[in-house]
Short mmCIF file of C-alpha atoms and ligand atoms in Angstrom, two decimals:
data_model
loop_
_atom_site.label_atom_id
_atom_site.label_comp_id
_atom_site.label_asym_id
_atom_site.label_seq_id
_atom_site.Cartn_x
_atom_site.Cartn_y
_atom_site.Cartn_z
CA MET A 52 -35.42 13.87 69.74
CA LYS A 53 -38.74 13.50 68.75
CA ARG A 54 -40.25 17.26 67.68
CA PRO A 55 -44.03 17.86 67.30
CA ILE A 56 -45.06 18.73 64.01
CA LEU A 57 -47.48 22.26 63.46
CA ILE A 58 -50.92 21.93 61.98
CA HIS A 59 -52.13 24.06 59.14
CA PRO A 60 -53.92 26.26 60.09
CA ASP A 61 -50.83 27.99 61.97
CA PRO A 62 -48.91 31.34 61.85
CA ARG A 63 -45.54 29.91 62.02
CA LEU A 64 -46.18 27.51 59.08
CA LYS A 65 -46.84 31.24 56.98
CA LYS A 66 -43.69 33.12 57.17
CA VAL A 67 -40.61 33.09 55.75
CA SER A 68 -37.20 31.95 57.28
CA ALA A 69 -34.27 33.22 58.18
CA GLU A 70 -31.50 31.80 56.13
CA VAL A 71 -28.76 30.27 58.38
CA ALA A 72 -25.67 32.06 59.11
CA ASP A 73 -23.30 29.49 60.67
CA ILE A 74 -23.78 25.83 61.75
CA ASP A 75 -23.23 25.22 65.63
CA ASP A 76 -24.26 21.81 67.31
CA ASP A 77 -27.23 23.00 68.60
CA LEU A 78 -28.93 23.13 64.04
CA ARG A 79 -26.81 19.40 63.94
CA ALA A 80 -28.94 18.50 67.56
CA LEU A 81 -32.31 19.82 65.14
CA ALA A 82 -31.11 17.73 61.89
CA ASP A 83 -30.59 14.61 64.01
CA ASP A 84 -33.67 16.14 65.77
CA MET A 85 -36.32 16.37 62.13
CA LEU A 86 -34.70 13.27 60.77
CA GLU A 87 -35.52 11.12 63.02
CA THR A 88 -39.48 12.92 63.46
CA MET A 89 -39.80 12.39 59.30
CA TYR A 90 -39.03 8.99 59.50
CA GLU A 91 -40.72 7.90 62.83
CA ALA A 92 -44.33 10.69 60.61
CA PRO A 93 -43.35 8.84 57.95
CA GLY A 94 -42.74 11.38 55.87
CA ILE A 95 -40.26 11.42 52.66
CA GLY A 96 -39.35 15.63 53.88
CA LEU A 97 -39.13 17.88 57.02
CA ALA A 98 -38.82 21.44 57.00
CA ALA A 99 -37.52 23.46 60.14
CA PRO A 100 -40.77 25.50 60.20
CA GLN A 101 -43.16 22.22 60.36
CA VAL A 102 -41.11 21.34 63.94
CA GLY A 103 -41.47 25.34 65.07
CA LEU A 104 -38.18 26.73 63.90
CA LEU A 105 -38.41 29.96 60.98
CA THR A 106 -34.75 28.95 60.12
CA ARG A 107 -33.81 27.88 56.30
CA MET A 108 -32.94 24.09 57.22
CA ILE A 109 -34.50 21.04 55.55
CA VAL A 110 -34.26 17.04 55.30
CA MET A 111 -36.16 14.65 53.37
CA ASP A 112 -35.09 10.84 52.33
CA CYS A 113 -37.16 9.25 48.93
CA VAL A 114 -36.54 6.63 49.59
CA LYS A 115 -38.69 4.40 50.88
CA PRO A 116 -39.21 1.67 53.51
CA GLU A 117 -39.32 -1.38 50.60
CA ASP A 118 -36.97 -0.24 48.22
CA GLU A 119 -34.08 -2.71 47.50
CA ARG A 120 -32.33 0.53 48.39
CA PRO A 121 -29.67 2.17 51.75
CA PRO A 122 -31.83 4.78 52.83
CA ARG A 123 -30.11 8.49 51.47
CA PRO A 124 -30.90 10.96 54.72
CA LEU A 125 -30.44 14.37 52.82
CA VAL A 126 -30.10 17.24 55.32
CA MET A 127 -29.87 20.59 53.55
CA ILE A 128 -28.78 24.24 54.99
CA ASN A 129 -30.19 27.54 53.05
CA PRO A 130 -31.27 25.16 49.90
CA GLU A 131 -32.52 27.60 46.56
CA VAL A 132 -33.25 26.39 43.04
CA VAL A 133 -30.79 27.90 41.13
CA SER A 134 -31.93 26.26 37.28
CA ALA A 135 -35.17 24.75 36.78
CA SER A 136 -36.48 22.33 33.94
CA GLU A 137 -39.25 23.97 31.46
CA GLU A 138 -41.08 20.42 31.49
CA ARG A 139 -43.49 20.06 33.92
CA ASN A 140 -45.13 16.66 36.21
CA VAL A 141 -47.89 16.50 38.35
CA TYR A 142 -47.74 15.11 41.84
CA GLU A 143 -50.51 13.92 44.34
CA GLU A 144 -48.91 15.51 46.86
CA GLY A 145 -49.56 15.38 51.13
CA CYS A 146 -47.52 17.17 54.06
CA LEU A 147 -46.75 15.96 57.22
CA SER A 148 -48.87 19.62 58.58
CA ILE A 149 -52.11 18.84 56.54
CA PRO A 150 -52.83 15.25 57.67
CA GLU A 151 -54.83 13.34 55.24
CA GLN A 152 -54.86 15.72 52.48
CA TYR A 153 -53.67 14.85 49.54
CA ALA A 154 -53.97 17.12 45.97
CA ASP A 155 -52.54 17.48 41.93
CA VAL A 156 -49.87 19.79 41.70
CA GLU A 157 -47.83 20.60 39.05
CA ARG A 158 -44.04 21.70 39.63
CA PRO A 159 -41.28 21.69 36.87
CA ALA A 160 -40.39 18.28 36.99
CA GLU A 161 -36.34 18.23 37.62
CA VAL A 162 -34.45 20.96 39.94
CA GLU A 163 -31.06 21.58 40.23
CA VAL A 164 -30.41 22.60 44.39
CA ARG A 165 -27.53 24.40 46.19
CA TRP A 166 -27.55 23.94 49.56
CA ILE A 167 -24.67 23.56 52.90
CA ASP A 168 -24.59 20.19 54.82
CA VAL A 169 -23.95 20.10 58.52
CA ASP A 170 -20.81 20.30 57.98
CA GLY A 171 -20.25 23.84 56.31
CA LYS A 172 -19.72 21.92 53.15
CA GLU A 173 -21.32 23.28 49.53
CA HIS A 174 -23.15 20.58 47.11
CA ARG A 175 -25.11 21.22 43.93
CA GLU A 176 -27.24 18.77 42.15
CA GLY A 177 -29.94 17.59 40.09
CA PHE A 178 -33.07 15.89 41.11
CA ASP A 179 -36.04 14.29 39.53
CA GLY A 180 -38.99 12.00 40.00
CA LEU A 181 -39.78 12.43 43.46
CA TRP A 182 -36.86 14.26 44.85
CA ALA A 183 -37.37 16.84 42.68
CA THR A 184 -41.24 16.70 43.48
CA CYS A 185 -40.03 16.71 47.92
CA VAL A 186 -37.02 19.11 47.75
CA GLN A 187 -39.66 21.79 46.38
CA HIS A 188 -42.01 20.45 48.51
CA GLU A 189 -39.45 21.77 51.39
CA ILE A 190 -38.00 24.57 50.17
CA ASP A 191 -41.78 25.92 49.44
CA HIS A 192 -41.94 25.51 53.58
CA LEU A 193 -39.04 27.31 53.43
CA ASP A 194 -40.49 30.74 51.85
CA GLY A 195 -44.11 29.98 54.03
CA LYS A 196 -45.76 28.25 51.22
CA LEU A 197 -47.84 25.40 50.95
CA PHE A 198 -48.95 22.77 48.42
CA ILE A 199 -52.79 24.01 49.17
CA ASP A 200 -51.46 27.56 47.85
CA TYR A 201 -51.10 26.12 44.41
CA LEU A 202 -54.92 24.68 44.62
CA LYS A 203 -57.82 26.70 43.41
CA PRO A 204 -58.98 28.71 46.31
CA LEU A 205 -62.25 27.09 47.23
CA LYS A 206 -60.14 23.18 47.47
CA ARG A 207 -58.04 25.23 49.55
CA GLN A 208 -61.22 26.89 51.42
CA MET A 209 -62.23 23.61 51.97
CA ILE A 210 -58.98 21.53 53.71
CA THR A 211 -58.34 25.24 56.23
CA ARG A 212 -62.08 24.32 57.51
CA LYS A 213 -61.34 20.41 57.56
CA MET A 214 -57.70 21.06 59.36
CA VAL A 215 -59.32 23.61 61.87
CA LYS A 216 -62.00 21.19 62.41
CA PHE A 217 -59.49 18.56 63.54
CA LYS A 218 -56.91 20.37 65.26
CA LYS A 219 -60.82 21.47 67.75
CA GLU A 220 -61.42 17.50 68.14
CA ARG A 221 -57.57 16.76 68.59
CA ALA A 222 -57.61 20.11 71.44
CA ARG A 223 -60.90 18.26 72.55
CA ALA A 224 -59.40 14.79 73.96
O1 LIG B 459 -44.29 13.14 53.63
C1 LIG B 459 -44.43 13.54 52.70
N1 LIG B 459 -44.23 13.28 51.17
C2 LIG B 459 -44.80 13.72 50.45
C3 LIG B 459 -45.41 13.66 49.48
C4 LIG B 459 -45.74 14.03 47.88
C5 LIG B 459 -45.44 15.60 47.47
C6 LIG B 459 -44.33 16.23 48.81
C7 LIG B 459 -44.22 15.32 49.65
S1 LIG B 459 -43.38 16.11 51.40
C8 LIG B 459 -44.49 14.88 52.59
C9 LIG B 459 -43.53 15.85 54.21
C10 LIG B 459 -43.41 16.97 54.04
O2 LIG B 459 -44.90 16.80 54.38
N2 LIG B 459 -42.65 18.11 54.27
O3 LIG B 459 -42.72 18.94 53.97
NI1 LIG B 460 -45.03 19.84 53.97
#
C-alpha cells in the first residue's frame, strides 16, 4: 500500500526517531509500503518519518530503472554510520518531502554503515557514489535533519517559503 509523503515544513520531519526495539509484522508491512511508495514517487530512498512514523527505518534503491542492472531494494533498521572517509563528494540533492527543490550538498564520499535487516540479521557494508549520499540523506531524516539544513540560511528560508506556498495551494485544490 502506497502511503502519503509528508511535505516540509512539518514538525514530524524535525524530530529524532526512536530505535526499533523489536521487528514485528507491522514493521515488515511498513517496510513494504515504504518501498512501494519510494518506487512509485519515484525516489531512490525513503525514511519512516517521511510517512509520519518516528521510527529508525529507511529503504533505498539507487539502481535507476534505466540501468541494465536488477533493482536492489534495501531495508535498513537502526542504521548507523560507523566510519566516513575524509574525502568529500558534492551531489545535487533533492527530497521527496521538498518537491522540485534541488541544491548541492557536500558529504563524505564513502561511508561504512551498520544496520539490521527485517529478519533481524546484522549487516555492515561500505557505500560510495550515489549510494553513500543517499544513505547519509536517509539517516539524517531519522535525526530530524533535511538536506536544506546544510544550506545557507537565506537559501533555506527561500525554499521553506516556497514549500509553505506549495502546501497552501495544494490544500485549496
Ligand atoms: O529520491 C531522492 N533522490 C535523491 C537525490 C540526491 C540525493 C538524495 C536523494 S534522496 C531522495 C528521496 C528522499 O527524499 N529520501 O529521503
Ligand atoms: Ni529526503
